[in-house]
PDB file of C-alpha atoms in Angstrom:
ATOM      1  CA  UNK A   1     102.559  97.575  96.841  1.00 78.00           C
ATOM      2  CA  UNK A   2     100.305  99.381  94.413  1.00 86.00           C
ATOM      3  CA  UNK A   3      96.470  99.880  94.898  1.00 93.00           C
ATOM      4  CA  UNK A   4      94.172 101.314  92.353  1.00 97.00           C
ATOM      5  CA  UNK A   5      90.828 102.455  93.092  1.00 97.00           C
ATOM      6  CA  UNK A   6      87.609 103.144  90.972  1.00 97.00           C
ATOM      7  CA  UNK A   7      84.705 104.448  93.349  1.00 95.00           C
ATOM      8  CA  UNK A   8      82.025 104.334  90.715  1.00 96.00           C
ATOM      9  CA  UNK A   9      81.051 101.162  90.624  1.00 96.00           C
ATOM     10  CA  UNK A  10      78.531 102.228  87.771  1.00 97.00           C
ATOM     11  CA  UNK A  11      78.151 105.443  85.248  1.00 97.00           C
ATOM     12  CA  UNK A  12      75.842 106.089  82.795  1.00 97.00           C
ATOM     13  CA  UNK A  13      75.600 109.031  80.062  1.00 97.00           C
ATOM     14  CA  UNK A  14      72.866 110.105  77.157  1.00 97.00           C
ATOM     15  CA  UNK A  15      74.538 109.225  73.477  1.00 97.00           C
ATOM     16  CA  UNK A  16      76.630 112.904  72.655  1.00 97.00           C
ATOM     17  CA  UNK A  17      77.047 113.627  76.185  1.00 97.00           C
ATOM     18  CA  UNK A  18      80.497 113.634  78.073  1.00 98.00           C
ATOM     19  CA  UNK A  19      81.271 111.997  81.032  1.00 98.00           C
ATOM     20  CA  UNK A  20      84.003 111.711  83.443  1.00 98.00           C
ATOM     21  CA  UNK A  21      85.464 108.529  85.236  1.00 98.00           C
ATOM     22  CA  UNK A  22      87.357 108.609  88.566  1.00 98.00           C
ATOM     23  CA  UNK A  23      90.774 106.940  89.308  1.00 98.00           C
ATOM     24  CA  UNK A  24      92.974 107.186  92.518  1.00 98.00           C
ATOM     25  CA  UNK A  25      96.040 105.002  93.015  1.00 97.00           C
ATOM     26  CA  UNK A  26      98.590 105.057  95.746  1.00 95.00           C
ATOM     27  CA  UNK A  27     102.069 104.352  95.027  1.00 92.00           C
ATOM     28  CA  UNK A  28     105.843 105.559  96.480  1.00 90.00           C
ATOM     29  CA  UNK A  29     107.315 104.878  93.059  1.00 87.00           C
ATOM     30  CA  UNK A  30     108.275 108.463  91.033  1.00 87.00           C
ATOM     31  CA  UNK A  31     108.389 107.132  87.389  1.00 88.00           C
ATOM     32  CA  UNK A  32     105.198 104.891  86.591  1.00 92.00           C
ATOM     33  CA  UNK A  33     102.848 104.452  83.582  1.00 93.00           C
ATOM     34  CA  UNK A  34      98.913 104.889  83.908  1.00 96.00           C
ATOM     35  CA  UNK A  35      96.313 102.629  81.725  1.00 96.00           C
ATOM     36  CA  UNK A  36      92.970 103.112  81.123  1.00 98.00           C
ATOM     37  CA  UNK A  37      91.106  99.866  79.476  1.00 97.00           C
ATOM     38  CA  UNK A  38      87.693  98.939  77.824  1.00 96.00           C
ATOM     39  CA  UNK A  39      86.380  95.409  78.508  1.00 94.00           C
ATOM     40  CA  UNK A  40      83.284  95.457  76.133  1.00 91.00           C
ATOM     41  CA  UNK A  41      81.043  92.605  76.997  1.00 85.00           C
ATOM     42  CA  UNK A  42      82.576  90.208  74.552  1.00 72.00           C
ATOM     43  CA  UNK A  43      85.376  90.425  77.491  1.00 69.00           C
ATOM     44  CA  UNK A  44      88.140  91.343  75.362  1.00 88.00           C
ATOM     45  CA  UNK A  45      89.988  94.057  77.193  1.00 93.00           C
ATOM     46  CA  UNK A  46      91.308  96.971  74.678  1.00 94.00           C
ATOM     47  CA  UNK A  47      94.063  99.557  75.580  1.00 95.00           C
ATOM     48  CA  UNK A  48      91.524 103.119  75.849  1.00 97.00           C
ATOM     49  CA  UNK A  49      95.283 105.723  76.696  1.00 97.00           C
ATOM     50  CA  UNK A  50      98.055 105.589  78.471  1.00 95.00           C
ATOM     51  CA  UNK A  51     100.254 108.013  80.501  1.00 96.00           C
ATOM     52  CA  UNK A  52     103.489 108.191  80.961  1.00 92.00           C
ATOM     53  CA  UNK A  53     104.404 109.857  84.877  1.00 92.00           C
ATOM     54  CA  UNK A  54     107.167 111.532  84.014  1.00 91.00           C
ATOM     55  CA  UNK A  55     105.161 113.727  81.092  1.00 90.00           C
ATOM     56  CA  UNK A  56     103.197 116.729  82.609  1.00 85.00           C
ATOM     57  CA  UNK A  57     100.792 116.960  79.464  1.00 92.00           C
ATOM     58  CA  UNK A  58      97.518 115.230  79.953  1.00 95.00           C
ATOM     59  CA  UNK A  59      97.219 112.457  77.057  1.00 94.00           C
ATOM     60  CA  UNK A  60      94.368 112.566  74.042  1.00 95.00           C
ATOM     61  CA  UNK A  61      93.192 110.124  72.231  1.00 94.00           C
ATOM     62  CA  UNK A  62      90.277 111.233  69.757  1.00 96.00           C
ATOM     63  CA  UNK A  63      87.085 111.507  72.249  1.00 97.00           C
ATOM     64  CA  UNK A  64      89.513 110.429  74.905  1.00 98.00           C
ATOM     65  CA  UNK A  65      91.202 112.486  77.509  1.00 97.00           C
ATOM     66  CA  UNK A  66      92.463 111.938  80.746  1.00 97.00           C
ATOM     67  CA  UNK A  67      93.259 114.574  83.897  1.00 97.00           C
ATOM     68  CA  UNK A  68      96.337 113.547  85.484  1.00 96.00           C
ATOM     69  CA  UNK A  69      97.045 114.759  88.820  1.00 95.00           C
ATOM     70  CA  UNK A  70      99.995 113.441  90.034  1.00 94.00           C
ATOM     71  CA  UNK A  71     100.348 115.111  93.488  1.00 93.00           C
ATOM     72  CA  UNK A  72      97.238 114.255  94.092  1.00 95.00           C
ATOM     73  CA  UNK A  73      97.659 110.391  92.986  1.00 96.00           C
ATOM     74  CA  UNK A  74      94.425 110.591  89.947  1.00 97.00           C
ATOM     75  CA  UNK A  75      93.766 109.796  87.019  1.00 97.00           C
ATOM     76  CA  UNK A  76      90.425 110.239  85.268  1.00 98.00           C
ATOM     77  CA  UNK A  77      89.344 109.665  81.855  1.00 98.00           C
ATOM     78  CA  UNK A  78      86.903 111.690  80.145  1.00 98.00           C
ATOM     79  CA  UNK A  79      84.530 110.895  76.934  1.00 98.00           C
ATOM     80  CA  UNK A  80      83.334 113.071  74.687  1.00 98.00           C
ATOM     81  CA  UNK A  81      80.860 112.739  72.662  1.00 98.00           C
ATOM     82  CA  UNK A  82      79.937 109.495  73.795  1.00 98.00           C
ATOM     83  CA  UNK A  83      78.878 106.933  71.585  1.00 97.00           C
ATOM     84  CA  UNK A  84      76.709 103.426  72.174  1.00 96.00           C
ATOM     85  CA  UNK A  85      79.566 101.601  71.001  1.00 94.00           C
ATOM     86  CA  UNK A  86      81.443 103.221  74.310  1.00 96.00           C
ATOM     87  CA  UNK A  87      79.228 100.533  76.737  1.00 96.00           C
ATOM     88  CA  UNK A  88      81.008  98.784  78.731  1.00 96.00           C
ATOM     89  CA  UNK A  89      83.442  97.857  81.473  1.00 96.00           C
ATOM     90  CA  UNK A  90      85.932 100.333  82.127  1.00 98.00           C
ATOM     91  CA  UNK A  91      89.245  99.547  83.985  1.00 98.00           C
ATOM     92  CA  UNK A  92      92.124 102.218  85.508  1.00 98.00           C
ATOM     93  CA  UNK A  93      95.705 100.436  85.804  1.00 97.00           C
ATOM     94  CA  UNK A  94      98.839 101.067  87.292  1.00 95.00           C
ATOM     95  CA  UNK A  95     102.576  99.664  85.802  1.00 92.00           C
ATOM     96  CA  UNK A  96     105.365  99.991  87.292  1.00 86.00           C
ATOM     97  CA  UNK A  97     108.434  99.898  84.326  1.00 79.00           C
ATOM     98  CA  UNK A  98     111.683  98.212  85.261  1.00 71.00           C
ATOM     99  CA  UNK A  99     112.536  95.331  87.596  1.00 65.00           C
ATOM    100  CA  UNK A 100     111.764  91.580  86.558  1.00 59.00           C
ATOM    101  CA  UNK A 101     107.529  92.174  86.854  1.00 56.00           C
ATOM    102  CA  UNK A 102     108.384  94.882  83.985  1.00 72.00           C
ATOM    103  CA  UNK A 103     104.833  95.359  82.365  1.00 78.00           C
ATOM    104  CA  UNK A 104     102.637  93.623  85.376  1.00 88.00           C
ATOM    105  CA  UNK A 105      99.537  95.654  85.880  1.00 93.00           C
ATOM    106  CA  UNK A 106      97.760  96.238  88.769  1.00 95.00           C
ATOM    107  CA  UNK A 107      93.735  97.108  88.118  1.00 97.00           C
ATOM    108  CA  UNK A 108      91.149  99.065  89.696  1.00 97.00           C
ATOM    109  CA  UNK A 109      87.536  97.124  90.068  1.00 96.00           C
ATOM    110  CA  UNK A 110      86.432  98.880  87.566  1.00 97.00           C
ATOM    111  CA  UNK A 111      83.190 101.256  86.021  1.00 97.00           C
ATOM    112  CA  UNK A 112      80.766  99.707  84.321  1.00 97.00           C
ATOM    113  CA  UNK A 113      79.815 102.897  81.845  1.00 97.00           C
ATOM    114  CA  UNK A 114      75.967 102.697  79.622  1.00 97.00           C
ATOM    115  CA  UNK A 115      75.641 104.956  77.450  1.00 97.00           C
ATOM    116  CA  UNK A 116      71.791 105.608  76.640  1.00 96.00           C
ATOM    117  CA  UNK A 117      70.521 106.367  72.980  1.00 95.00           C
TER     118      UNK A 117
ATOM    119  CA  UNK B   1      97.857  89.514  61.918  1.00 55.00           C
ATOM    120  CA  UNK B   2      96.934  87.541  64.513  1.00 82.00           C
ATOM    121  CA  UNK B   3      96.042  88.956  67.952  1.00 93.00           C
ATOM    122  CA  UNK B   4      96.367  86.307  71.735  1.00 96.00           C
ATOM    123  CA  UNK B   5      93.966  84.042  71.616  1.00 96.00           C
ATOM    124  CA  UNK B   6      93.178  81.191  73.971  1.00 97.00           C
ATOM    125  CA  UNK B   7      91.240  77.876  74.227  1.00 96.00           C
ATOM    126  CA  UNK B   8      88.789  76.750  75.775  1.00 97.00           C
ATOM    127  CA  UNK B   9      86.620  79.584  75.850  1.00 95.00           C
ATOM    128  CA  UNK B  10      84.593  78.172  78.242  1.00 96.00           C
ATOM    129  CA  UNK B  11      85.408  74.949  80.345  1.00 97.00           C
ATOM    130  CA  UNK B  12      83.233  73.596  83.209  1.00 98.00           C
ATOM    131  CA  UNK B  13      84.895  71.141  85.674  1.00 97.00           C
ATOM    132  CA  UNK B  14      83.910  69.270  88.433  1.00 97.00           C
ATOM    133  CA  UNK B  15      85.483  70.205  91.881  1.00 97.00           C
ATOM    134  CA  UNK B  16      89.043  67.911  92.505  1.00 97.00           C
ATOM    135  CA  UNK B  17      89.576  67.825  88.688  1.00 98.00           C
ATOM    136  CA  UNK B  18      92.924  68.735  86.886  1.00 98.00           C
ATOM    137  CA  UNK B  19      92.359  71.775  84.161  1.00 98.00           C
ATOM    138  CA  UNK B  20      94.611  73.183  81.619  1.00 98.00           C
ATOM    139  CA  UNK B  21      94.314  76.851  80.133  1.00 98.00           C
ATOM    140  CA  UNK B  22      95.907  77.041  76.908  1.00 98.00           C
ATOM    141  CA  UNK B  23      97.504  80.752  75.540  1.00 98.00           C
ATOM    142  CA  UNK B  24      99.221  81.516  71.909  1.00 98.00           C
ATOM    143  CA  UNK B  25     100.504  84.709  72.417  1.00 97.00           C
ATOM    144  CA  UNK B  26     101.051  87.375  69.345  1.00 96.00           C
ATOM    145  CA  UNK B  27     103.761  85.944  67.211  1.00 94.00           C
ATOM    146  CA  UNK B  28     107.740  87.545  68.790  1.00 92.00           C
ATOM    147  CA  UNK B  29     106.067  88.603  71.653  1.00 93.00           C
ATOM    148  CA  UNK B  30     108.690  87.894  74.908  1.00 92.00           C
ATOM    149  CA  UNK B  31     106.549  88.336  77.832  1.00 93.00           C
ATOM    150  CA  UNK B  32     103.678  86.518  78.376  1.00 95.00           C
ATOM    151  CA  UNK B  33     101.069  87.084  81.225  1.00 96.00           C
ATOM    152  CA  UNK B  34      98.401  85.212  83.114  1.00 97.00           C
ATOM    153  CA  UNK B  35      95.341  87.128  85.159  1.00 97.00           C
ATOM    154  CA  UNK B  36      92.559  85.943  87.129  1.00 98.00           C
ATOM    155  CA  UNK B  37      89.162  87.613  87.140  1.00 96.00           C
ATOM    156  CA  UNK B  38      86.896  87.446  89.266  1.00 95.00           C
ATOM    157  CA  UNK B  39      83.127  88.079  88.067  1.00 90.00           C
ATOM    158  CA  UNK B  40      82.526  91.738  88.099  1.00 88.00           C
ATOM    159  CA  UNK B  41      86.213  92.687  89.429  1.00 92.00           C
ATOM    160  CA  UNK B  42      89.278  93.589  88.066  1.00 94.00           C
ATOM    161  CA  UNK B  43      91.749  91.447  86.763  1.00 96.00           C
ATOM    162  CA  UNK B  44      94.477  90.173  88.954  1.00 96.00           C
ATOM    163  CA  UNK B  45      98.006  89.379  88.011  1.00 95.00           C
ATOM    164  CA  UNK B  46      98.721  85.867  88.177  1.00 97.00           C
ATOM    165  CA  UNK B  47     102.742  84.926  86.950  1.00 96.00           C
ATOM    166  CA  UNK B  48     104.859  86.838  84.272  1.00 93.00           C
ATOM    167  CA  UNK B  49     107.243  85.308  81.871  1.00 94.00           C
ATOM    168  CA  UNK B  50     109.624  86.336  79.612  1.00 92.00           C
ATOM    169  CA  UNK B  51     110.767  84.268  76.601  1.00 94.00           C
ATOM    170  CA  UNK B  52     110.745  80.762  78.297  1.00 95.00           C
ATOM    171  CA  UNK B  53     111.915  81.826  81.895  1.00 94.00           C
ATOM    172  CA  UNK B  54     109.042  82.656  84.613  1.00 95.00           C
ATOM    173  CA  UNK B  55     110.184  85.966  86.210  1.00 91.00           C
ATOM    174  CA  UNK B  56     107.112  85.984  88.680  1.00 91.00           C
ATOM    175  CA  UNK B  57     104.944  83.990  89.705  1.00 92.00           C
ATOM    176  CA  UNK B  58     103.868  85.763  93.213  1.00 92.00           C
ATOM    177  CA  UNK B  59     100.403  86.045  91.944  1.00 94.00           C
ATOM    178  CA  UNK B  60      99.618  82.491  91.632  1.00 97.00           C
ATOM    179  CA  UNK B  61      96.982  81.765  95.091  1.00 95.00           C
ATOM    180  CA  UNK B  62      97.839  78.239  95.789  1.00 94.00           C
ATOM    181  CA  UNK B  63     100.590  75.460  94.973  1.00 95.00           C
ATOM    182  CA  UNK B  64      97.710  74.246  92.753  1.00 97.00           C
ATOM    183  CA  UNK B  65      98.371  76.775  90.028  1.00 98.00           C
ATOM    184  CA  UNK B  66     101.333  75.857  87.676  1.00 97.00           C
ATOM    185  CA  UNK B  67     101.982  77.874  84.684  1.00 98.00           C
ATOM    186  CA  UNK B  68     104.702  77.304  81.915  1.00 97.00           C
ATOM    187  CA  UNK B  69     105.884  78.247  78.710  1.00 97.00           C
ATOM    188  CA  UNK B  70     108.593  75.737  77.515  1.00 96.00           C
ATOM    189  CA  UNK B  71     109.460  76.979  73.813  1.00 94.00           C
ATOM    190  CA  UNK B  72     108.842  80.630  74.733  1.00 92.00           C
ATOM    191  CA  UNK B  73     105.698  80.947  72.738  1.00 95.00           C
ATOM    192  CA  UNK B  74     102.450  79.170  73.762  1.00 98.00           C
ATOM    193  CA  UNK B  75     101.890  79.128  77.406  1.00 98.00           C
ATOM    194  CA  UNK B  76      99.396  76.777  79.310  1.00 98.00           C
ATOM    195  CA  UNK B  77      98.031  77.435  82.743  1.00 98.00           C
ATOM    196  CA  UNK B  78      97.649  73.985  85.163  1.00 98.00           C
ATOM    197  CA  UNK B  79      95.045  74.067  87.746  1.00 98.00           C
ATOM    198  CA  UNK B  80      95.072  70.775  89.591  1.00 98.00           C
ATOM    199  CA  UNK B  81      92.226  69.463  91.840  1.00 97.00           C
ATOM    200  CA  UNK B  82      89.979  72.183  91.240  1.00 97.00           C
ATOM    201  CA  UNK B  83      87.795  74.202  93.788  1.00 97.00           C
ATOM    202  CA  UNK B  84      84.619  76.617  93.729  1.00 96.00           C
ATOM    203  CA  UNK B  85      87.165  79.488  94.255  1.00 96.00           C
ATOM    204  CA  UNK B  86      89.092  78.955  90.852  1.00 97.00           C
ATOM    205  CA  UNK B  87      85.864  79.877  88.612  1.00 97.00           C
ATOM    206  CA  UNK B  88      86.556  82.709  87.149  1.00 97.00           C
ATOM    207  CA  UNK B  89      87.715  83.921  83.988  1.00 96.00           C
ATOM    208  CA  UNK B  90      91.571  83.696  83.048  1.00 97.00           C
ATOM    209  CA  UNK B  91      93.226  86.370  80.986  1.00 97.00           C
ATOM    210  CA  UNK B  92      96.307  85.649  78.997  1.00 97.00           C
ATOM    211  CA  UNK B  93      98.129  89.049  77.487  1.00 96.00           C
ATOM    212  CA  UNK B  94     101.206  89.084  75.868  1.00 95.00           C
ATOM    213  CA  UNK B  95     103.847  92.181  74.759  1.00 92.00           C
ATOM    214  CA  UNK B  96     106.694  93.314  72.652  1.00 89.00           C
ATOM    215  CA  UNK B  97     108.358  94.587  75.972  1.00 77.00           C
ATOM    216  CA  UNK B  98     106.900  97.752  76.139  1.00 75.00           C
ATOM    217  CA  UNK B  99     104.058  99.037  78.039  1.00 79.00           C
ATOM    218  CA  UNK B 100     101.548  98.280  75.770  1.00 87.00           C
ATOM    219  CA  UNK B 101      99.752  94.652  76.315  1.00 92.00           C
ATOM    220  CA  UNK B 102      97.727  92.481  74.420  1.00 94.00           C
ATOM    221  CA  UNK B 103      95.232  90.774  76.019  1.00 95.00           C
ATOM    222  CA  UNK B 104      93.096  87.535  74.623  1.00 96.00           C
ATOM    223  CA  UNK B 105      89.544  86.977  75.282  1.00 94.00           C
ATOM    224  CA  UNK B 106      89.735  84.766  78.456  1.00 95.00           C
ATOM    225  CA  UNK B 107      88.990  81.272  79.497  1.00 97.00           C
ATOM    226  CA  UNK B 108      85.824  81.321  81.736  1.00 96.00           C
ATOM    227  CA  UNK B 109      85.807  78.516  83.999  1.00 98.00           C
ATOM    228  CA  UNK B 110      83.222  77.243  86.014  1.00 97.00           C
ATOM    229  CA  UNK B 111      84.281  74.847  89.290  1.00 97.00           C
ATOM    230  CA  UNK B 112      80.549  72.963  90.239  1.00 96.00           C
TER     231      UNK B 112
END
């Protein structure tokens, strides 16, 4: 089985600023996909970036980035930039493709992030 | 278009009473899936279906939980004689079949 952990339970930045989130996940699987989600607190969880195992390259997405270190089973997402409108719950998940649970995600607990004006 | 949505958005029950969670999925999505959250914790898969046919339901916590999806498209989640352990908020997300899913804004319910 797959476990994800987030040991920041909380994070908090200055508006402009960049800040870092933490992900470690343990897993014997070699091909795998990586999530990172936003849960603002109107609770609707949005897809933040994704990557793919298999790809070496760390994925961007605008302010976005993540550092994906594979050997060393993490995954953490950086903001730049950060904005007001980043508050909120973030979540690191694992996916496994293939199989009949194709697409089941396993979570993290999550970081609450506040960004300050 | 259209993204999941669910109803109720909130539902209180009293403890030994039946429930029903109701998910419409994005329109031609084939898998459907059900999460629990817990307050302040991550979601948790629940059951997984694909089309009409429930490919996993290993996540479900009790023989209380039934979930279906007869026509493939709208799914409802069944708790029966609810306890103070089911509050929580259920997540409903559905996908094309990629990796990417689509998740609704959650049922919170509250067991007294």
């Amino acid at each position: 089985a797959q476990t994800v952990t987030q040991s920041q339970p909380e994070m908090s930045v200055q508006e402009a600023e960049t800040v870092t989130l933490s992900c470690t996940y343990d897993t014997s699987e070699s091909n795998y996909y990586l999530f990172w989600y936003k849960q603002p607190p109107s609770r609707q969880m949005i897809l933040v970036i994704r990557q793919e195992a298999y790809k070496q390259q760390n994925a961007t997405e605008n302010r976005f980035s993540v550092n994906f270190q594979k050997a060393a089973k993490s995954f953490s997402l950086k903001i730049s930039d950060s904005q007001l409108g980043d508050t909120a719950m973030y979540f690191c998940a694992f996916m496994k493709p293939g199989g009949t649970s194709y697409g089941k995600l396993t979570f993290g607990q999550g970081t609450i992030l506040t960004v300050h004006p | 278009g259209a993204g999941v949505s669910q109803s109720p958005r909130y539902k209180v029950a009293k403890r030994g009473q039946d429930v029903a969670l109701r998910c419409d999925p994005i329109s031609g999505h084939v898998s459907l899936f059900w999460y629990q959250q817990a307050l302040g914790q991550g979601p948790e898969f629940l059951t997984y279906f694909q089309n009409e046919a429930q490919l996993d339901k290993s996540g479900l916590p009790s023989d209380r939980f039934f979930a279906e999806r007869p026509e493939g498209s709208v799914s409802t989640l069944k708790i029966q004689r609810t306890q103070q352990e089911d509050s929580a908020v259920y997540l409903c997300a559905s996908s094309s079949g990629g990796d990417e899913q689509f998740f609704g804004p959650g049922t919170r319910l509250t067991v007294l």
